[in-house]
Amino acid sequence: MAIAAVLLLALGAAGVIWYLNSRQDTLAEAALAGARQTPGIVCLDVAGDFSTSMNDNIETRDEALALLRPFMTREMRPDDLLTTAKFASTAALTLAPTRAENLAGAAESDAGVEQNDHTFLAPAIKALDRGHRQARAKCARRILVAVTDGEVADQDSDLVPLLQHYDRVYLAIPDEAADYRPAEFSHAQRASVVSEGFDGAGALSLLYGKALAAATGQKLIRKTPPPP
């Protein structure tokens, strides 16, 4: 997809109304409001960094995905897709493209990945791409959320063309301020990537919801008003 499409969706995301502010909020308390603006299938890809520096965050990633699944089943179209992969030095597809209506019964594989001195995001995107091709998935909007500290060793010549497969790319970075940006993504060619910090599974799950709201053109809101 063209970089122009990435930037257009990024501008649209600025209009997302974010009512979920407390640290206790999760996607369990959230809903999508307003008419859906994307008529076709929305595809959410999640790439989890399993390198040594991210060992303390694997459980957080799993808990956030557990919150994402019922949200997608409840709020998304039945044919919208979730696909997941893990990466370190190598990558593996852990959930083939799965329809929102089938997520309750879907399980991630325990495929392993190799770890050495370098972490690469590009192989994860290639694994996700293969999964989409094999499933013959046709995405009207495709979003990537990479749960990582951003310490990746990919060359721009390898990574940037793969990022252009997406309408929007998020880095979800643990234990950092919302506006934190890793030095590895300060390069001009990676400027279309959005980075956001999170401080737990609930906050990470809300980032997934925010990404989906941007893709559908809806608003992410609280289902019920917060207690006084």
XYZ file of C-alpha atoms in Angstrom:
228
model
C 0.000 0.000 0.000
C 1.201 3.501 -0.747
C 2.745 5.657 1.954
C 0.022 8.204 1.169
C -2.558 5.719 2.420
C -0.559 5.283 5.632
C -0.516 9.014 6.243
C -4.201 9.398 5.387
C -5.193 6.788 7.926
C -2.829 8.345 10.466
C -4.641 11.657 10.064
C -7.963 9.914 10.495
C -6.728 8.314 13.693
C -6.237 11.770 15.182
C -10.021 12.039 15.288
C -10.467 8.958 17.472
C -12.172 9.986 20.718
C -10.444 8.350 23.634
C -12.624 8.087 26.712
C -10.714 5.345 28.509
C -8.210 7.051 30.741
C -7.900 5.112 33.967
C -5.205 2.488 34.423
C -7.938 -0.006 35.275
C -9.598 0.357 31.871
C -9.258 -2.482 29.358
C -10.986 -3.531 26.151
C -13.502 -5.345 28.354
C -14.967 -1.899 29.154
C -14.688 -0.588 25.576
C -16.861 -0.479 22.486
C -16.731 0.925 18.973
C -19.236 3.715 18.367
C -20.522 5.319 15.203
C -21.009 3.984 11.704
C -18.195 1.882 10.345
C -16.493 3.698 7.480
C -14.500 0.745 6.093
C -16.785 -1.497 4.023
C -14.330 -4.373 3.553
C -12.364 -6.672 5.835
C -10.123 -5.142 8.511
C -7.017 -7.210 9.276
C -5.074 -6.764 12.509
C -1.596 -8.304 12.646
C 0.171 -8.556 16.022
C 3.910 -9.250 16.123
C 5.329 -10.055 19.556
C 9.004 -9.495 20.332
C 10.314 -12.599 22.123
C 13.947 -11.471 22.354
C 15.731 -11.609 25.701
C 15.138 -7.924 26.438
C 11.373 -8.539 26.243
C 11.192 -11.644 28.453
C 9.407 -9.779 31.247
C 6.610 -8.701 28.888
C 5.522 -11.984 27.305
C 2.803 -12.550 29.906
C 1.561 -8.976 29.387
C 1.299 -9.609 25.638
C -0.661 -12.824 26.236
C -3.059 -11.125 28.671
C -3.680 -8.276 26.222
C -4.431 -10.740 23.409
C -6.878 -12.506 25.729
C -8.680 -9.154 26.125
C -8.524 -8.465 22.384
C -10.223 -11.673 21.272
C -13.677 -11.099 22.848
C -13.535 -7.430 21.856
C -13.054 -8.368 18.200
C -15.794 -11.003 18.421
C -18.159 -8.449 19.956
C -17.298 -5.267 18.088
C -15.834 -6.219 14.712
C -17.380 -7.764 11.625
C -17.458 -11.588 11.738
C -15.053 -11.764 8.782
C -12.468 -9.310 10.150
C -9.157 -11.086 10.756
C -6.570 -11.423 13.526
C -3.125 -12.860 12.736
C -0.196 -13.172 15.156
C 3.520 -13.887 14.952
C 6.515 -13.898 17.287
C 10.029 -12.779 16.502
C 13.565 -12.468 17.835
C 16.440 -13.353 15.510
C 13.973 -15.468 13.524
C 10.184 -15.374 13.381
C 7.226 -17.748 13.324
C 3.521 -17.417 12.572
C 1.585 -18.289 15.742
C -2.007 -17.691 14.603
C -3.004 -17.929 10.951
C -5.541 -15.310 9.784
C -8.599 -16.080 11.901
C -12.069 -14.590 11.545
C -13.356 -12.603 14.509
C -16.299 -14.979 14.839
C -13.886 -17.914 15.328
C -11.432 -16.357 17.781
C -12.972 -17.876 20.908
C -11.923 -21.360 19.819
C -8.595 -20.458 18.198
C -5.267 -21.200 19.873
C -1.822 -19.817 19.120
C 0.876 -22.321 18.240
C 3.930 -22.672 20.478
C 6.366 -22.317 17.572
C 9.811 -21.321 18.753
C 12.123 -18.603 17.508
C 15.891 -18.301 17.703
C 17.624 -15.712 19.847
C 21.090 -14.289 19.350
C 22.653 -10.838 19.507
C 20.188 -9.237 17.069
C 16.420 -8.875 16.787
C 14.699 -8.521 13.411
C 11.130 -7.380 12.727
C 11.220 -8.029 8.957
C 10.988 -11.848 9.282
C 7.842 -11.453 11.390
C 6.181 -9.356 8.697
C 7.211 -11.912 6.073
C 5.639 -14.685 8.184
C 2.452 -12.640 8.540
C 2.447 -11.984 4.787
C 2.765 -15.719 4.076
C -0.149 -16.402 6.383
C -2.300 -13.880 4.541
C -1.342 -15.308 1.143
C -2.083 -18.868 2.220
C -5.458 -17.819 3.632
C -6.136 -15.715 0.510
C -7.053 -12.877 2.831
C -8.257 -9.703 1.148
C -7.893 -6.753 3.523
C -9.555 -3.400 2.920
C -7.454 -2.082 5.817
C -4.458 -3.865 7.305
C -2.818 -2.776 10.565
C 0.298 -3.994 12.350
C 0.909 -3.692 16.085
C 4.442 -4.763 17.011
C 4.861 -5.299 20.754
C 8.557 -4.528 21.144
C 11.119 -2.289 22.811
C 12.080 -1.205 19.293
C 15.660 -2.454 19.539
C 15.680 -4.030 16.094
C 18.643 -4.460 13.761
C 16.774 -4.427 10.438
C 18.194 -2.417 7.564
C 15.840 0.126 5.999
C 16.199 -1.667 2.662
C 14.741 -4.813 4.271
C 12.137 -3.333 6.609
C 10.661 -0.257 4.938
C 9.182 -2.027 1.869
C 7.464 -4.502 4.196
C 6.008 -1.732 6.371
C 4.344 -0.349 3.262
C 2.130 -3.443 3.177
C 0.177 -1.819 6.012
C -2.180 1.133 6.211
C -0.915 1.843 9.722
C 1.919 0.508 11.874
C 2.166 0.834 15.647
C 5.054 0.075 17.968
C 3.706 -0.834 21.398
C 6.589 -0.203 23.788
C 6.450 -1.444 27.401
C 7.175 0.763 30.400
C 7.648 3.959 28.419
C 5.793 7.266 28.176
C 3.054 7.483 25.587
C 5.177 9.634 23.277
C 8.402 7.609 23.562
C 10.065 6.761 20.250
C 12.995 4.319 19.918
C 16.100 5.663 18.216
C 15.868 2.828 15.692
C 12.647 4.389 14.359
C 13.889 7.962 14.134
C 15.000 7.413 10.535
C 13.054 9.381 7.945
C 12.030 6.245 6.058
C 10.348 4.898 9.199
C 8.529 8.140 9.995
C 5.097 6.673 9.192
C 5.384 4.259 12.143
C 3.475 5.371 15.252
C 5.036 4.531 18.626
C 3.145 4.420 21.929
C 4.204 3.367 25.402
C 2.087 1.180 27.658
C 2.277 0.152 31.298
C 0.394 -3.133 31.440
C -1.920 -5.566 29.699
C -4.953 -3.292 29.996
C -3.178 -0.375 28.351
C -1.807 -2.637 25.613
C -5.283 -4.006 24.942
C -6.569 -0.438 24.562
C -3.848 0.244 22.005
C -5.206 -2.701 19.989
C -8.659 -1.155 20.239
C -7.360 2.234 19.174
C -5.717 0.675 16.120
C -8.945 -1.085 15.160
C -10.981 2.095 15.640
C -8.610 3.973 13.340
C -8.986 1.223 10.743
C -12.791 1.182 10.832
C -13.216 4.961 11.145
C -15.142 4.586 14.398
C -14.656 5.866 17.945
C -13.377 3.813 20.849
C -15.559 4.586 23.854
C -16.380 3.217 27.276
C -19.387 0.881 27.213
C -20.664 2.238 30.497
C -19.882 5.506 32.273
C -17.052 5.293 34.831
C -18.073 5.221 38.499
C -18.190 8.611 40.231
